[in-house]
Amino acid sequence: MSKSRNPRKKSSKPQNRRKRSGFWRFMFRAGAVGLVLLAGWMVYLDAVVTSRFEGRRFEVPSRVYARPLELYDGASVSASGLARELELAGYRAGDGARVGTYQRSGGRFVISARGFRFPDGEEPRRRLSLVVSGDRVQSFSVLAGPDSPIVRLEPAQIGGIYPSHREDRVLVRLEEVPDLLPKGLMVIEDRQFYEHFGVAPQSIARAMLANIKAGQIVQGGSTLTQQLVKNFFLTRDQTLIRKGNEALMSVLLEWHYEKDDILETYLNEVYLGQAGNRSINGFGLASQFFFGEPLKDLDVQQIALLIGMVKGPSYYNPRRHPERAKARRDLVLSEMAEAGLISADESARAIRQPLGVSSRPSYTDNRYPAYIDLVRRHLARDYREEDLQSEGLRIFTTLDPAVQNASETAIRDTLPRLARGDTREALEAALVVTAKDTGEVLALVGGKDPSFAGFNRAVDARRPIGSLIKPFTYLAALGQADRYTLITPVQDRAFTLEFDDGRLWQPKNYDGKERGEVPLHLTLSHSYNLPAVRIGLDVGIPRVQEVLRAFGVTTPISDYPSMLLGALSLTPTDVAQLYQGLATSGFNTPLRTIREVTDARNEPLSRYSLKVDRVADPAAVHLVQYAMQETMQEGTGRSAYFSLPDRLTLAGKTGTTDEGRDSWFAGFSGDLLAVAWVGRDDNGPTVLTGASGALPVWSAMMAQLPQHGFSPVMPDGIQYHWVNAQQQALTGERCANARLVPFIVGSEPQQRIDCEGQFGRQIRSWFEGLFQ
Amino acid sequence: MMKAVFSRCACLALALGVVGCASGPGGGSIYVPVGGQDRSTAPEPPRASGSEQDAEPRVWRKSEQPEVSEPEPPATRSPSYRQAGDELPAAAVSLIRDADQRLQQGDYNGAIARLERAQRIAPRSAEVYFKLAEAYVAGDNLGAAEQFTLKGLSLAGNDTRMQRSGWLLLADIRRARGNVAGADQAETRAQAL
């Protein structure tokens, strides 16, 4: 029995044991599975949080800067231009002693420059004194800081290249941050930051108690680490699961990274405001955004304000709710005093200070969309879009804010005056301005609404260039000094060209008139079509094409004679490139919008250097420049002097296509080259010519800028002679019809009409004048 | 060969800053501030002819609008030119000195960056381009060096010292590039001065 029982007993015991062990096994298994799941979850969370941490730590949009303003004795700038430039770079009118302020009385400026790390070296902090008189800098001196005869102001930031989630930041490093910021932050948000392991149970308990009392979540009790984790995922809902996840991820973060790494990332990550559709993350950018100053220059009360805003960036927005913001700031200040970070005196003094927030964000969205568009296209040659969005590159462009401002004003003010009714509505314009000798693009306007980031006509509107092509035909001819000079007589007479297939072509002058024999220089300055076609056919279309290609045309050029009247479609920027060679006496200078690109640590990545390439004989170009100056003085461009001073010598060329569909003007002074286009997007007709459409825009821009007149240095192989063009002879300076004309040496007329033959006549005319 | 180029460049450095500026009959390049007083040719804006009591602003009908006269070209205005490029302002000279130092330390890019700043300040001065040529020679980019020399020569005008420096520099660069004929030609030009 016992045997039988025993086995039963025995069997029951093991059963019990089996039951018990089954339970434990189940528990063990469940626990194991749970642990595995938890471990898996932890691994997952770990992967999520570390990748976020690593990714965010370094994801910084690229910054685009205008060219820095160079200040030195003789620098060309107007007093109002300098003031505007300073505002744009985030300087405030003030005593000129505090860094980042300037003091102006009339033309006298005292500027306390911040200093800036340029790709080629540091521009240290300096106090500068100067006088702007006659649109020039005078009496330039350095009052404090290393002496130098020339100083660059920090460049204005004109835009950024943002990642798709449109977060912006200015990366700061912990060691660059004012000490008070992290310390104050810990006093307010997380006193045990350096002790806890990511979560602080004590504060959580305290917060929970408060929450239970209030019946809702009123307190966070989050550590800085938890706040950082929360910031990574951008959702504001506070469920328990989320809280748990946050806590786990915080612990994981602490396990992986040093406290200082976490603190630095927090400083760069925390959400502090909103600018349109972009969020303001990190103290570096917030400092720029609210005060227009770098973090390292902030005062105690400014730091306190930023710390206070962490709790509720929109609730404590100092621009929208200044009183709330000030109360919060003052609370932070007294807490900081209580914690011994600042003295009671300091705190009291800081509390008396106003908020000191700049009136408008010093930092606006891309305000020059057309220009930035061209910059991006140039960058796309060497950089990937992802890198531009996330690597924090610094892009130093050639944009000149004064020239850009003048260009936008010129289009805005001039365009409505050019036409009436529907045409006025439909009229569009584009303007490109470059520095004549460097090829740097100083300004670009892509349409009549410069702030509209749409169709960029300056770069994309490909239109027939009309008479703008003529200087190149004339250059081809004048390069053959044995056949053509500026005074060669050309027939201004109609003719018919018959093609092989029997079609006929009859070019006409714009005014329909014919003038017979006209000296070559006048046919260009008055833009007569018939002589231009005759000359072009004489030197040969292939030769003209060759010149155009040498000067930068890359698109196919028609073989038909109609190309001699501008049946070649180019964009305004293409035309600017083409005319650069004419303006610089035959040296092609590639247009540039970018000087340099560096990475976030100021290591140079690319330099886009000045390049010159001689594409034509400077002597022949000098002759074309002569006729292009004549265009402005007595030819189709003379109406420019309605708005420009006589002393400003200029050279240029008008262009008009059939029925005024395109109105062009391309021209240059000593310093600037500009191309203006006016027309309709639908390519419809207008009543405009180059002189009545594009030229007023061009002149309105030029009239706003101080600059040198155009006066080319006489190149090797050129000599000026007084000549009588009608007689094809050299003559004396005082003789009738005498004109001082440049010739390639050896091509000047051989015979001379001395004044002897005309002496009597000159006396007679004297007397005629006396006795009339 | 490089050494020869260097020694020439040293001569050039000496020439810096002592160049006079001679204007041709066309005059030098004139700096024109905004709103110059000599806007003599701008047409008068239409004015109401009535007295001040005439409160009602006069409406111009299109037919009686005053003729806008074309500005008469003044007798003195003629295409401008000059015999020499610009003198270097002190700011540019200091940048060039800085560039020289960097060149001696073998920092070509630093030197070029400074010379380009100088070029922006004094874009019509032959020296700046010769200096750029020198920096490109030192950086062993002889193609660019030749182009900058040509550009400098186009601005040397009637300054024989500047011209001679330029032609000799060109001769050296061309010889270094293996263009013997071109080098001889440049040398001849230098000797003819």
PDB file of N, CA and C in Angstrom, chain A residues 406-434:
ATOM      1  N   ALA A 406      19.669  99.436 -53.287  1.00  0.00           N
ATOM      2  CA  ALA A 406      19.488 100.392 -54.389  1.00  0.00           C
ATOM      3  C   ALA A 406      18.787  99.712 -55.564  1.00  0.00           C
ATOM      4  N   SER A 407      19.121  98.461 -55.820  1.00  0.00           N
ATOM      5  CA  SER A 407      18.537  97.747 -56.958  1.00  0.00           C
ATOM      6  C   SER A 407      17.049  97.489 -56.745  1.00  0.00           C
ATOM      7  N   GLU A 408      16.715  97.055 -55.529  1.00  0.00           N
ATOM      8  CA  GLU A 408      15.307  96.783 -55.245  1.00  0.00           C
ATOM      9  C   GLU A 408      14.489  98.069 -55.310  1.00  0.00           C
ATOM     10  N   THR A 409      15.052  99.143 -54.742  1.00  0.00           N
ATOM     11  CA  THR A 409      14.358 100.434 -54.783  1.00  0.00           C
ATOM     12  C   THR A 409      14.153 100.891 -56.219  1.00  0.00           C
ATOM     13  N   ALA A 410      15.193 100.733 -57.041  1.00  0.00           N
ATOM     14  CA  ALA A 410      15.120 101.193 -58.429  1.00  0.00           C
ATOM     15  C   ALA A 410      13.980 100.499 -59.163  1.00  0.00           C
ATOM     16  N   ILE A 411      13.858  99.200 -58.980  1.00  0.00           N
ATOM     17  CA  ILE A 411      12.793  98.473 -59.682  1.00  0.00           C
ATOM     18  C   ILE A 411      11.431  98.850 -59.116  1.00  0.00           C
ATOM     19  N   ARG A 412      11.348  98.899 -57.797  1.00  0.00           N
ATOM     20  CA  ARG A 412      10.063  99.193 -57.166  1.00  0.00           C
ATOM     21  C   ARG A 412       9.555 100.575 -57.570  1.00  0.00           C
ATOM     22  N   ASP A 413      10.454 101.560 -57.619  1.00  0.00           N
ATOM     23  CA  ASP A 413      10.017 102.926 -57.909  1.00  0.00           C
ATOM     24  C   ASP A 413       9.854 103.198 -59.397  1.00  0.00           C
ATOM     25  N   THR A 414      10.643 102.546 -60.221  1.00  0.00           N
ATOM     26  CA  THR A 414      10.654 102.891 -61.640  1.00  0.00           C
ATOM     27  C   THR A 414       9.583 102.150 -62.427  1.00  0.00           C
ATOM     28  N   LEU A 415       9.413 100.882 -62.133  1.00  0.00           N
ATOM     29  CA  LEU A 415       8.553 100.046 -62.963  1.00  0.00           C
ATOM     30  C   LEU A 415       7.136 100.607 -63.125  1.00  0.00           C
ATOM     31  N   PRO A 416       6.494 101.077 -62.029  1.00  0.00           N
ATOM     32  CA  PRO A 416       5.118 101.573 -62.188  1.00  0.00           C
ATOM     33  C   PRO A 416       5.029 102.816 -63.070  1.00  0.00           C
ATOM     34  N   ARG A 417       6.157 103.497 -63.273  1.00  0.00           N
ATOM     35  CA  ARG A 417       6.106 104.728 -64.075  1.00  0.00           C
ATOM     36  C   ARG A 417       6.283 104.450 -65.559  1.00  0.00           C
ATOM     37  N   LEU A 418       6.592 103.213 -65.909  1.00  0.00           N
ATOM     38  CA  LEU A 418       6.975 102.935 -67.290  1.00  0.00           C
ATOM     39  C   LEU A 418       5.793 102.700 -68.222  1.00  0.00           C
ATOM     40  N   ALA A 419       4.659 102.300 -67.666  1.00  0.00           N
ATOM     41  CA  ALA A 419       3.526 101.995 -68.537  1.00  0.00           C
ATOM     42  C   ALA A 419       2.237 102.203 -67.775  1.00  0.00           C
ATOM     43  N   ARG A 420       1.141 102.055 -68.480  1.00  0.00           N
ATOM     44  CA  ARG A 420      -0.167 102.227 -67.856  1.00  0.00           C
ATOM     45  C   ARG A 420      -0.995 100.959 -67.990  1.00  0.00           C
ATOM     46  N   GLY A 421      -2.066 100.907 -67.210  1.00  0.00           N
ATOM     47  CA  GLY A 421      -3.095  99.885 -67.369  1.00  0.00           C
ATOM     48  C   GLY A 421      -2.564  98.473 -67.277  1.00  0.00           C
ATOM     49  N   ASP A 422      -3.062  97.647 -68.202  1.00  0.00           N
ATOM     50  CA  ASP A 422      -2.737  96.225 -68.169  1.00  0.00           C
ATOM     51  C   ASP A 422      -1.250  95.989 -68.336  1.00  0.00           C
ATOM     52  N   THR A 423      -0.623  96.787 -69.202  1.00  0.00           N
ATOM     53  CA  THR A 423       0.806  96.600 -69.437  1.00  0.00           C
ATOM     54  C   THR A 423       1.566  96.832 -68.145  1.00  0.00           C
ATOM     55  N   ARG A 424       1.121  97.866 -67.398  1.00  0.00           N
ATOM     56  CA  ARG A 424       1.803  98.144 -66.140  1.00  0.00           C
ATOM     57  C   ARG A 424       1.713  96.940 -65.208  1.00  0.00           C
ATOM     58  N   GLU A 425       0.519  96.342 -65.155  1.00  0.00           N
ATOM     59  CA  GLU A 425       0.341  95.164 -64.304  1.00  0.00           C
ATOM     60  C   GLU A 425       1.259  94.028 -64.733  1.00  0.00           C
ATOM     61  N   ALA A 426       1.361  93.881 -66.067  1.00  0.00           N
ATOM     62  CA  ALA A 426       2.075  92.711 -66.592  1.00  0.00           C
ATOM     63  C   ALA A 426       3.594  92.913 -66.604  1.00  0.00           C
ATOM     64  N   LEU A 427       4.009  94.160 -66.468  1.00  0.00           N
ATOM     65  CA  LEU A 427       5.435  94.446 -66.610  1.00  0.00           C
ATOM     66  C   LEU A 427       6.261  93.809 -65.492  1.00  0.00           C
ATOM     67  N   GLU A 428       7.340  93.191 -65.896  1.00  0.00           N
ATOM     68  CA  GLU A 428       8.248  92.583 -64.929  1.00  0.00           C
ATOM     69  C   GLU A 428       9.656  93.103 -65.206  1.00  0.00           C
ATOM     70  N   ALA A 429      10.550  92.851 -64.293  1.00  0.00           N
ATOM     71  CA  ALA A 429      11.902  93.363 -64.469  1.00  0.00           C
ATOM     72  C   ALA A 429      12.902  92.473 -63.762  1.00  0.00           C
ATOM     73  N   ALA A 430      14.136  92.604 -64.167  1.00  0.00           N
ATOM     74  CA  ALA A 430      15.229  91.902 -63.485  1.00  0.00           C
ATOM     75  C   ALA A 430      16.457  92.795 -63.543  1.00  0.00           C
ATOM     76  N   LEU A 431      17.294  92.674 -62.545  1.00  0.00           N
ATOM     77  CA  LEU A 431      18.487  93.509 -62.480  1.00  0.00           C
ATOM     78  C   LEU A 431      19.629  92.716 -61.856  1.00  0.00           C
ATOM     79  N   VAL A 432      20.774  92.765 -62.505  1.00  0.00           N
ATOM     80  CA  VAL A 432      21.974  92.110 -61.984  1.00  0.00           C
ATOM     81  C   VAL A 432      23.055  93.170 -61.867  1.00  0.00           C
ATOM     82  N   VAL A 433      23.694  93.264 -60.722  1.00  0.00           N
ATOM     83  CA  VAL A 433      24.786  94.227 -60.565  1.00  0.00           C
ATOM     84  C   VAL A 433      26.043  93.475 -60.118  1.00  0.00           C
ATOM     85  N   THR A 434      27.148  93.727 -60.796  1.00  0.00           N
ATOM     86  CA  THR A 434      28.400  93.085 -60.405  1.00  0.00           C
ATOM     87  C   THR A 434      29.474  94.150 -60.195  1.00  0.00           C
TER      88      THR A 434
END
